[in-house]
Coordinates of C-alpha atoms in Angstrom, one line a residue:
W1 CA 61.1 5.0 28.7
S2 CA 60.3 8.5 27.7
S3 CA 56.7 9.5 27.2
D4 CA 55.0 12.3 25.3
V5 CA 51.5 10.9 25.5
C6 CA 50.0 13.9 27.3
S7 CA 48.2 15.7 24.3
S8 CA 44.9 16.3 26.1
D9 CA 43.6 19.8 27.1
L10 CA 41.6 18.4 30.0
G11 CA 44.2 19.0 32.7
C12 CA 46.7 16.2 32.6
L13 CA 48.3 15.8 36.0
G14 CA 50.8 13.1 35.1
Y15 CA 50.8 9.4 34.1
S16 CA 49.8 6.1 35.4
I17 CA 52.4 3.4 34.5
T18 CA 51.2 -0.2 34.2
R19 CA 53.6 -3.2 33.9
T20 CA 52.1 -6.3 32.3
V21 CA 53.8 -9.7 32.6
K22 CA 52.2 -12.9 31.2
G23 CA 48.9 -11.1 30.9
V24 CA 48.9 -9.8 34.5
P25 CA 48.9 -6.0 34.9
T26 CA 50.5 -4.2 37.8
V27 CA 50.2 -0.5 38.4
L28 CA 53.7 0.8 39.4
P29 CA 54.0 2.8 42.6
N30 CA 55.1 6.4 43.0
Y31 CA 56.7 7.9 46.1
T32 CA 55.7 11.5 45.5
G33 CA 52.1 12.6 45.4
F34 CA 49.4 15.2 46.1
D35 CA 48.2 14.2 49.5
P36 CA 50.8 14.3 52.3
N37 CA 48.3 12.4 54.6
L38 CA 48.6 9.3 52.4
P39 CA 51.6 7.1 53.2
P40 CA 54.1 6.5 50.3
P41 CA 54.2 4.8 48.0
Q42 CA 50.8 5.1 46.3
P43 CA 49.8 3.5 42.9
S44 CA 50.6 5.8 40.0
N45 CA 47.0 6.0 39.2
V46 CA 46.5 7.7 42.6
W47 CA 49.8 9.6 42.6
P48 CA 50.6 10.0 38.9
V49 CA 54.2 10.2 37.7
Q50 CA 54.8 13.8 36.9
R51 CA 57.7 13.7 34.6
Y52 CA 58.5 12.4 31.1
F53 CA 61.2 10.0 32.3
W54 CA 60.8 7.1 34.7
S55 CA 62.4 3.8 35.7
D56 CA 61.2 0.4 36.8
Y57 CA 63.8 -1.0 39.2
A58 CA 61.7 -4.0 40.0
A59 CA 61.2 -5.2 36.5
P60 CA 61.4 -9.1 36.3
H61 CA 64.2 -10.7 34.5
D62 CA 64.2 -13.0 31.4
V63 CA 60.5 -12.5 30.7
D64 CA 58.6 -10.3 28.3
V65 CA 57.3 -7.1 29.8
V66 CA 54.9 -4.5 28.3
Y67 CA 54.4 -1.0 29.8
T68 CA 51.3 1.1 29.3
V69 CA 51.4 4.8 30.0
T70 CA 48.1 6.4 30.7
E71 CA 47.2 10.1 31.1
M72 CA 45.7 10.9 34.5
L73 CA 43.3 13.9 34.1
G74 CA 41.2 16.0 36.5
T75 CA 42.1 17.1 40.0
P76 CA 43.9 15.4 42.9
G77 CA 41.5 12.9 44.5
A78 CA 39.2 13.0 41.5
L79 CA 41.3 11.6 38.7
T80 CA 40.1 10.1 35.4
T81 CA 42.0 8.4 32.6
G82 CA 42.8 9.9 29.2
Q83 CA 44.9 8.6 26.3
S84 CA 47.3 5.7 26.7
A85 CA 50.1 4.1 24.8
S86 CA 51.9 0.8 25.2
T87 CA 55.5 -0.3 24.5
D88 CA 56.5 -3.3 22.5
P89 CA 57.4 -6.3 24.6
V90 CA 60.8 -5.8 26.3
R91 CA 63.0 -8.2 28.2
V92 CA 65.6 -7.5 30.9
T93 CA 68.5 -9.8 30.5
P94 CA 72.2 -9.6 31.3
E95 CA 73.2 -10.9 27.8
C96 CA 74.9 -8.2 25.7
G97 CA 76.0 -10.5 22.9
D98 CA 79.3 -12.0 21.8
G99 CA 79.7 -13.8 25.2
I100 CA 79.5 -10.7 27.3
S101 CA 77.0 -10.2 30.1
A102 CA 76.5 -7.3 32.5
W103 CA 74.9 -7.0 35.9
F104 CA 74.1 -4.1 38.2
N105 CA 73.0 -3.7 41.8
R106 CA 70.5 -1.2 43.0
G107 CA 72.7 0.4 45.7
I108 CA 72.3 4.1 46.3
V109 CA 70.3 4.6 43.1
A110 CA 67.4 3.3 45.2
A111 CA 68.0 5.5 48.2
Q112 CA 64.4 6.9 48.5
W113 CA 62.6 3.6 48.8
V114 CA 65.4 2.4 51.2
I115 CA 64.6 5.3 53.5
H116 CA 61.0 4.3 53.4
E117 CA 61.9 0.7 54.3
L118 CA 64.0 1.9 57.3
Q119 CA 62.2 5.0 58.6
G120 CA 59.4 3.6 60.7
E121 CA 57.1 6.5 61.8
D122 CA 59.7 9.2 61.4
P123 CA 62.8 9.3 59.2
K124 CA 64.6 11.3 61.9
D125 CA 64.2 8.3 64.3
T126 CA 66.0 5.9 62.1
P127 CA 69.1 4.5 63.8
T128 CA 72.2 5.2 61.7
T129 CA 73.3 1.6 62.1
A130 CA 70.1 0.1 60.8
L131 CA 71.1 -0.2 57.1
K132 CA 74.6 -1.4 58.0
D133 CA 73.2 -4.2 60.1
L134 CA 70.8 -5.3 57.4
I135 CA 73.2 -5.5 54.6
E136 CA 75.5 -7.6 56.7
K137 CA 72.8 -10.1 57.4
V138 CA 72.7 -13.0 54.9
G139 CA 69.2 -13.6 53.7
D140 CA 67.8 -10.3 54.7
P141 CA 65.2 -9.1 52.1
L142 CA 66.6 -5.5 51.9
R143 CA 70.1 -6.8 51.4
E144 CA 69.0 -9.0 48.6
Q145 CA 66.9 -6.2 47.0
L146 CA 69.9 -3.8 47.1
A147 CA 72.4 -6.2 45.8
G148 CA 70.0 -7.3 43.0
E149 CA 70.9 -9.7 40.3
L150 CA 74.6 -8.9 40.6
R151 CA 74.8 -10.8 43.9
V152 CA 72.9 -13.7 42.4
A153 CA 75.1 -13.9 39.4
L154 CA 78.4 -13.7 41.3
L155 CA 77.3 -16.5 43.7
A156 CA 76.2 -18.6 40.8
Q157 CA 79.6 -18.4 39.2
L158 CA 81.3 -19.3 42.5
N159 CA 78.9 -22.2 43.3
D160 CA 79.2 -23.6 39.7
A161 CA 83.0 -23.6 40.1
A162 CA 82.7 -25.3 43.4
Q163 CA 80.4 -28.0 42.1
A164 CA 82.5 -28.6 39.0
R165 CA 85.7 -28.6 41.1
Q166 CA 87.3 -26.4 38.5
G167 CA 88.6 -23.6 40.8
I168 CA 89.2 -19.9 40.2
W169 CA 92.0 -17.4 40.1
S170 CA 91.1 -14.1 41.8
A171 CA 92.7 -10.9 42.9
L172 CA 90.7 -8.8 45.3
Y173 CA 91.1 -5.3 46.8
E174 CA 88.5 -5.7 49.6
L175 CA 86.7 -8.7 51.1
N176 CA 84.3 -8.8 54.0
D177 CA 80.9 -10.1 52.7
E178 CA 80.1 -13.2 54.7
E179 CA 78.1 -14.8 51.9
L180 CA 80.9 -14.4 49.4
I181 CA 83.5 -15.6 51.9
T182 CA 81.4 -18.7 52.5
A183 CA 81.3 -19.4 48.7
L184 CA 85.0 -18.9 48.5
K185 CA 85.6 -21.3 51.4
A186 CA 83.5 -23.9 49.6
L187 CA 86.0 -24.0 46.8
G188 CA 88.8 -25.0 49.2
N189 CA 92.3 -25.0 47.7
D190 CA 90.7 -24.7 44.3
A191 CA 90.2 -21.0 45.1
H192 CA 93.5 -19.3 44.3
L193 CA 93.1 -15.9 45.8
I194 CA 95.4 -12.9 46.0
L195 CA 94.0 -10.6 48.7
A196 CA 95.3 -7.1 49.1
N197 CA 95.0 -4.9 52.2
G198 CA 92.3 -2.6 50.9
A199 CA 92.2 1.1 51.7
F200 CA 95.0 0.8 54.2
N201 CA 96.3 3.7 56.4
A202 CA 98.7 4.1 59.3
T203 CA 96.1 3.1 61.9
K204 CA 94.6 0.3 59.9
P205 CA 97.3 -1.4 57.7
D206 CA 95.0 -4.3 56.7
E207 CA 91.4 -3.5 56.0
N208 CA 90.8 -7.2 55.2
A209 CA 92.3 -8.6 58.4
V210 CA 89.1 -10.3 59.7
A211 CA 88.3 -11.9 56.3
R212 CA 92.0 -12.9 55.8
K213 CA 92.0 -14.8 59.2
E214 CA 88.8 -16.6 58.4
I215 CA 89.6 -17.6 54.9
A216 CA 93.3 -18.4 55.3
P217 CA 92.9 -22.0 56.5
C218 CA 90.5 -22.9 53.7
V219 CA 91.8 -21.5 50.4
D220 CA 95.0 -21.1 48.5
L221 CA 95.6 -17.5 49.9
H222 CA 98.3 -15.1 48.9
D223 CA 98.7 -11.8 50.7
R224 CA 99.4 -8.6 48.8
M225 CA 100.1 -6.1 51.5
V226 CA 101.2 -3.0 49.5
S227 CA 102.6 0.0 51.2
E228 CA 103.2 2.4 48.3
G229 CA 100.9 5.2 47.3
H230 CA 98.9 3.0 45.1
F231 CA 96.2 0.6 46.4
A232 CA 96.1 -2.9 45.0
H233 CA 92.8 -2.2 43.4
N234 CA 92.1 -5.5 41.7
K235 CA 88.5 -6.9 41.5
F236 CA 88.6 -9.8 39.0
M237 CA 88.1 -13.6 39.0
V238 CA 89.2 -16.0 36.2
L239 CA 87.2 -19.2 35.7
P240 CA 88.6 -22.2 33.8
D241 CA 86.9 -24.7 31.6
A242 CA 86.7 -28.4 32.3
N243 CA 90.3 -28.8 31.2
G244 CA 91.6 -26.2 33.6
T245 CA 92.2 -23.6 30.8
P246 CA 91.1 -20.0 31.5
A247 CA 87.8 -19.6 29.8
K248 CA 85.9 -16.6 31.4
V249 CA 86.6 -13.6 33.5
W250 CA 84.4 -11.7 36.0
T251 CA 85.4 -8.1 36.5
G252 CA 83.8 -4.7 37.0
S253 CA 83.6 -2.1 39.8
T254 CA 82.1 -4.3 42.5
N255 CA 84.2 -4.8 45.7
W256 CA 83.4 -8.1 47.4
T257 CA 82.0 -6.3 50.5
N258 CA 78.7 -5.6 52.1
T259 CA 78.8 -2.0 50.9
G260 CA 80.1 -3.0 47.4
L261 CA 77.2 -5.3 46.9
C262 CA 74.5 -3.2 48.6
T263 CA 75.0 0.5 49.1
Q264 CA 77.3 1.6 46.3
A265 CA 76.1 1.8 42.7
N266 CA 78.2 -1.0 41.0
N267 CA 78.5 -3.1 38.0
A268 CA 79.9 -6.5 37.0
V269 CA 80.9 -7.9 33.6
L270 CA 81.4 -11.5 32.7
I271 CA 83.4 -12.0 29.5
D272 CA 83.1 -15.6 28.2
D273 CA 86.2 -15.6 26.0
A274 CA 89.4 -17.6 26.4
T275 CA 91.8 -14.9 25.0
V276 CA 90.5 -12.3 27.4
A277 CA 90.5 -14.8 30.3
A278 CA 94.1 -15.7 29.5
D279 CA 95.1 -12.0 29.7
F280 CA 93.6 -11.8 33.2
K281 CA 95.2 -15.1 34.2
E282 CA 98.6 -13.7 33.1
E283 CA 97.8 -10.6 35.3
Y284 CA 97.1 -12.9 38.2
D285 CA 100.5 -14.6 37.7
R286 CA 102.2 -11.3 37.5
L287 CA 100.6 -10.1 40.8
L288 CA 101.5 -13.4 42.4
A289 CA 105.2 -12.9 41.4
A290 CA 105.1 -9.3 42.5
G291 CA 104.2 -10.2 46.1
S292 CA 103.5 -7.0 47.9
G293 CA 105.4 -4.7 45.6
Y294 CA 105.2 -2.8 42.3
P295 CA 108.4 -4.0 40.5
A296 CA 109.5 -2.5 37.2
D297 CA 108.5 -5.6 35.2
L298 CA 105.0 -5.5 36.6
K299 CA 104.6 -1.8 35.6
A300 CA 106.1 -2.4 32.2
A301 CA 103.6 -5.2 31.5
H302 CA 100.8 -2.8 32.6
G303 CA 101.9 -0.4 29.9
V304 CA 100.9 -2.8 27.2
T305 CA 97.4 -2.5 25.7
R306 CA 95.6 -5.8 25.0
S307 CA 92.8 -5.7 22.5
R308 CA 91.0 -8.9 21.6
K309 CA 88.3 -9.7 19.1
V310 CA 85.4 -11.3 21.0
G311 CA 82.6 -12.9 19.0
E312 CA 81.5 -11.4 15.7
R313 CA 81.3 -7.7 16.5
T314 CA 83.1 -6.9 19.8
T315 CA 86.6 -5.8 20.7
V316 CA 87.6 -6.0 24.4
T317 CA 90.6 -3.9 25.4
S318 CA 92.1 -4.6 28.9
W319 CA 94.3 -2.3 30.9
F320 CA 96.0 -2.9 34.3
A321 CA 97.4 -0.5 36.8
T322 CA 99.8 0.9 37.8
T323 CA 101.7 1.7 34.6
P324 CA 105.2 2.9 34.1
H325 CA 103.8 6.5 33.9
Q326 CA 102.2 6.3 37.3

């Protein structure tokens, strides 16, 4: 939302932002204000937003929201209200149309408020391990806030597949998140998983060693322990329909790790289309056949561009790496 409400000559110091959901208004907070003796955050009618661009990271999903932007006039500590303007109702939803949905986590985008969550009395006193410990703890409120709806949606796909006994085909680069590991284990041998060795190096040839040991007795696991210059950087999951035919594909930038969910800025895309899902299932089969290598036929297949018409107005083009030119 970009605002240019401030037309008064009475000394506008910024804006108060109010979010209204189902008739209930909430004044949004601001972390930067006039009085350093007041602890952050403060309501934006106390510490006005002093910019023309702002974001609401806590907007509720799948419900109409109206924002009202109000001038805050006067002097710090003695503010009055001026003109205001409201948006049309808006709704946050992952649906993009034509069977495509997108989710995002909060990750490092929310770094400032995370610092305030962790700092205690003095930011300098915050243990460097505090955030790491919290994002590893299943059920921790900060972990769930950082992972956002992306985590909820991924777990829903895995849980739905487990309940329907329809299985998945997945190829992953990194895996260490215990909540996702538990969801994979619940699928049993219906989870067909190619697990690579992550960002390997000479001293740590398998970044996923702990997860591999835990999950190996439970799922249909296939190791992809590459040793060339290219990492096996796959992050996709194919979901079948009730007949076992590839129907949907989950992909995007998110690694299935604590940091991938919580401290990196990541995205996920679900494409509900059988032709695109079939392309990714064929890639799963190629990786399975390739084992731990990059044979010529795998690279040749990766040199082919696959464009599919999805829905009424969307074209999805898929690429895979490495190609013959890499």
